Coordinates of C-alpha atoms in Angstrom, one line a residue:
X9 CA 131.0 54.4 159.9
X10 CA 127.6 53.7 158.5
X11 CA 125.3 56.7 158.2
X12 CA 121.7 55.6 158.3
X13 CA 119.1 57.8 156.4
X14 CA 115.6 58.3 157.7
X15 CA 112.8 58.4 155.3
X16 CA 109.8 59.6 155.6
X17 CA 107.1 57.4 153.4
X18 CA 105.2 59.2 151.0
X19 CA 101.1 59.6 152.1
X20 CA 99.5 56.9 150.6
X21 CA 96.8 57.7 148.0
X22 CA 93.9 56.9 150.7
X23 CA 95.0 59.7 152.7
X24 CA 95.1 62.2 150.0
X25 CA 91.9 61.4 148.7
X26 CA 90.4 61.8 152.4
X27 CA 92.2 64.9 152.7
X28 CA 90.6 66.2 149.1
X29 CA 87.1 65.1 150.3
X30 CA 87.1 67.0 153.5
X31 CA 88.1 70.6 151.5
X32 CA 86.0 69.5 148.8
X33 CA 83.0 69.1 151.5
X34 CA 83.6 72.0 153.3
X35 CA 83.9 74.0 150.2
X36 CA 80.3 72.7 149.1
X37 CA 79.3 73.7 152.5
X38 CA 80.7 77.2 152.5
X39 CA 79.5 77.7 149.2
X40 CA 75.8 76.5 150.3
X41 CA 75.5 78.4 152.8
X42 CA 76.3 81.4 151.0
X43 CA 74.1 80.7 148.8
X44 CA 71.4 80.4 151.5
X45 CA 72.0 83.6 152.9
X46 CA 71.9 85.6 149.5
X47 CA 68.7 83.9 149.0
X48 CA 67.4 85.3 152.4
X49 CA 68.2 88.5 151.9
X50 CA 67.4 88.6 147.8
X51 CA 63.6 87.5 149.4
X52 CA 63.6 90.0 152.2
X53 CA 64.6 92.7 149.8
X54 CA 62.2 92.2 147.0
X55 CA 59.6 91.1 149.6
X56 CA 60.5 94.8 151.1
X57 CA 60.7 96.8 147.3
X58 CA 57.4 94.9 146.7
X59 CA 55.6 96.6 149.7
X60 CA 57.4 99.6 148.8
X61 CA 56.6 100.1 145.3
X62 CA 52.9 98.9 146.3
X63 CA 52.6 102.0 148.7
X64 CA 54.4 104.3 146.3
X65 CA 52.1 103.4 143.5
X66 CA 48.4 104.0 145.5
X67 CA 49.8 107.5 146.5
X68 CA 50.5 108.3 143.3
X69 CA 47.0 106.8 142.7
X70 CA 45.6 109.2 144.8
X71 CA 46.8 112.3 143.1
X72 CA 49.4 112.4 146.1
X73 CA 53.8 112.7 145.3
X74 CA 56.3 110.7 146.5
X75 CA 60.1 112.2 147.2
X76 CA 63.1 109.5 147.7
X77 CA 66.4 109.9 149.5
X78 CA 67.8 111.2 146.2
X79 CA 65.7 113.7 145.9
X80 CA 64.5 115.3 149.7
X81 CA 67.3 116.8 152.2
X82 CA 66.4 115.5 155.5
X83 CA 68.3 117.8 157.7
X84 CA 66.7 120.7 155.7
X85 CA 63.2 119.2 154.9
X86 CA 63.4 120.6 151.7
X87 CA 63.8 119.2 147.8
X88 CA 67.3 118.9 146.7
X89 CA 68.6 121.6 144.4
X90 CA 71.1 119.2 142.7
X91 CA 69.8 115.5 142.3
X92 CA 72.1 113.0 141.6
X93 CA 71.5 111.0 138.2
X94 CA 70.0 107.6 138.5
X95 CA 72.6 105.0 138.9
X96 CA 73.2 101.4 136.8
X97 CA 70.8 99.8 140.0
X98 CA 67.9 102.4 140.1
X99 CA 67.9 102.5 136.1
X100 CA 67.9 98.8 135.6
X101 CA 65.6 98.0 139.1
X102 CA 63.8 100.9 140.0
X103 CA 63.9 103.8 142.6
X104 CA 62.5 101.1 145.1
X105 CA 65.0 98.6 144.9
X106 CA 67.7 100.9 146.5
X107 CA 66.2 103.8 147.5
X108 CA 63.9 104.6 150.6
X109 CA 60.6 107.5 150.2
X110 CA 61.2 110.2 152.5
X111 CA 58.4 112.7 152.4
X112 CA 55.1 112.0 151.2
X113 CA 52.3 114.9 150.3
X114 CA 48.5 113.8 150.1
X115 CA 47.5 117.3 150.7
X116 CA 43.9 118.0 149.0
X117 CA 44.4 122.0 149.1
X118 CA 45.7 124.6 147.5
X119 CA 46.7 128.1 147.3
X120 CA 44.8 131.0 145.7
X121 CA 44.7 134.6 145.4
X122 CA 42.3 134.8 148.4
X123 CA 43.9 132.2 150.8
X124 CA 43.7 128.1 151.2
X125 CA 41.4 126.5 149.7
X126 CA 40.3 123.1 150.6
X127 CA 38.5 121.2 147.5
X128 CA 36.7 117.7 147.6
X129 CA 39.6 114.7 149.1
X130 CA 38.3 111.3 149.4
X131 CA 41.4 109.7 151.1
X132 CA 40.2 108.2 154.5
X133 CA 42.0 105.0 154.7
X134 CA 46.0 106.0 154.9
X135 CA 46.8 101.9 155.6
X136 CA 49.3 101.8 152.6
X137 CA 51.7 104.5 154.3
X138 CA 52.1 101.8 157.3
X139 CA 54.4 100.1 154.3
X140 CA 56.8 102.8 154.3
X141 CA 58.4 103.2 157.5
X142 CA 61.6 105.2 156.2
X143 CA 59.3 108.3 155.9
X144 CA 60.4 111.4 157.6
X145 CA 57.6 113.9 156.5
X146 CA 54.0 113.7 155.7
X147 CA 51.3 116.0 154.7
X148 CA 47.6 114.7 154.9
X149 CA 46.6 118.2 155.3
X150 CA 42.9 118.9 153.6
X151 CA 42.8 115.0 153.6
X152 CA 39.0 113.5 154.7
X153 CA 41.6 111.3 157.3
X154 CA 40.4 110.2 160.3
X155 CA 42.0 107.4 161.8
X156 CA 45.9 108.2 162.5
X157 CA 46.3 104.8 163.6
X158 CA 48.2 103.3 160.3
X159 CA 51.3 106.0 161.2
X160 CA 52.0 104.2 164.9
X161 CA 54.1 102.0 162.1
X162 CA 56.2 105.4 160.9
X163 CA 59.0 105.6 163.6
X164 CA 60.5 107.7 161.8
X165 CA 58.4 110.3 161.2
X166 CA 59.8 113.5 162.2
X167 CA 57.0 116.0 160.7
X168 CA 53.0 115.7 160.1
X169 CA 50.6 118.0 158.6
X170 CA 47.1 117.4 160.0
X171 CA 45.6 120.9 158.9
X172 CA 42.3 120.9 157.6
X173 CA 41.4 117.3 158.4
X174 CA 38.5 115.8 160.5
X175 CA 41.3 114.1 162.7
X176 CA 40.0 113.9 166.6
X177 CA 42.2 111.0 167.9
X178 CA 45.8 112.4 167.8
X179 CA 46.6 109.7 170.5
X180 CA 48.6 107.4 168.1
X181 CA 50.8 109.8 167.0
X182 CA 52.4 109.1 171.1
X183 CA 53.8 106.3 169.6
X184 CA 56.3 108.4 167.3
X185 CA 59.6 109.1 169.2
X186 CA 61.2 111.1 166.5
X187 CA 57.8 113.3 166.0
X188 CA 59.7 117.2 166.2
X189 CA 56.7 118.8 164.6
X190 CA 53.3 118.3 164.2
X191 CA 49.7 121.1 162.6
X192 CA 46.8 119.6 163.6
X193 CA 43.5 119.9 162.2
X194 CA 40.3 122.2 163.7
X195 CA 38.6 119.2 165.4
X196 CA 41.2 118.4 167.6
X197 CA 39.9 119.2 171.5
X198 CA 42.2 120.9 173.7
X199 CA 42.7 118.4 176.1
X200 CA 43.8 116.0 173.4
X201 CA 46.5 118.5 172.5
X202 CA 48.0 118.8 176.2
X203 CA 48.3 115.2 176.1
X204 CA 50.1 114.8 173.2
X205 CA 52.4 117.6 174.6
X206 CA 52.9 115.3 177.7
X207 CA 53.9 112.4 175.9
X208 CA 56.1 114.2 173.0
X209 CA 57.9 117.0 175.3
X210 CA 60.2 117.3 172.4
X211 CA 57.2 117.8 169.5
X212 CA 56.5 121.4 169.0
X213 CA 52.6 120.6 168.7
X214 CA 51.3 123.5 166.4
X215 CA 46.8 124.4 167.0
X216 CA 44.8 125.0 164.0
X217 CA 44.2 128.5 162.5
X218 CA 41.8 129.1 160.2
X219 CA 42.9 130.3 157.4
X220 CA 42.4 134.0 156.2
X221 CA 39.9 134.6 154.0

């Protein structure tokens, strides 16, 4: 009896080079796309650090301090006791590349022996703290601020000092939904501060006192 054996014919060189192509082509694809996408977000960072460090450096301009996530506890609202060195990143690229400013202070008062005093601040236009929207606390108290309409951007924001400042219009700060405590400033009308009760119910909404003399 006369077995007959079945062969199967080897691919032909045509269809392994197709078959190399396609891989080849979707690797290229794969690896353009990739590319694509670390390009987008390389731009959206720096384009974000750039803003960042922008804001960061005209409050620093302005005599005012800056705290980062390293350095400010938000569930305690207080400086950390034990900040963490700087890393390889924020050594080589900066606090702003990876890390986000939590509280910001452009208070222009102090303390003395007799009580608060309140010298000479020329900050009016607050339009560089719209660039930091990671901000959790603020102080503009003793600040010659007016116009709160820059901090509608701060969404954030979970504490404000107003005290001491010639702020009327408190109506933007509605626009806040994490807003949890707010000192306003002597000039602020009554029926501005009921208001702003209505629309932040969960805002404890503290009046001005004068300091004692």
């Amino acid at each position: 009896m006369t077995t007959t054996m079945e062969r199967t014919a080897p691919p032909s060189s045509k269809t392994s080079t197709g078959a190399a192509y396609r891989r080849l082509r979707f690797s290229v694809r794969g690896l353009v796309i990739a590319l694509t996408v670390a390009c987008v977000w390389l731009g959206l960072t720096m384009n974000r650090v750039r803003r960042q460090h922008g804001a960061v450096e005209w409050i620093r301009s302005q005599g005012g301090i800056v705290y980062y996530d390293f350095e400010w506890q938000e569930e305690s609202g207080r400086l950390r006791e034990d900040a963490p060195p700087p890393g390889l990143v924020r050594s080589v690229f900066g606090a702003d590349f990876s890390s986000r400013p939590l509280a910001v202070y452009m208070s222009g008062y102090f303390f003395t022996t007799r009580g608060a005093s309140y010298p000479d601040n020329d900050i009016v236009d607050i339009t560089r703290l719209s660039q930091l929207p990671s901000l959790r606390y603020l102080s503009l108290a003793g600040t010659q601020v007016t116009d709160l309409a820059p901090l509608a951007a701060l969404t954030q924001l979970r504490e404000l000092d107003l005290s001491a400042t010639r702020v009327q219009n408190v109506s933007p700060l509605a626009r806040l939904p994490e807003l949890r405590k707010v000192y306003l400033g002597p000039r602020v009308e009554q029926t501005a501060i009921d208001q702003l009760r209505r629309a932040l119910p969960n805002c404890s909404i503290i009046p001005y006192a004068s300091p004692v003399s």
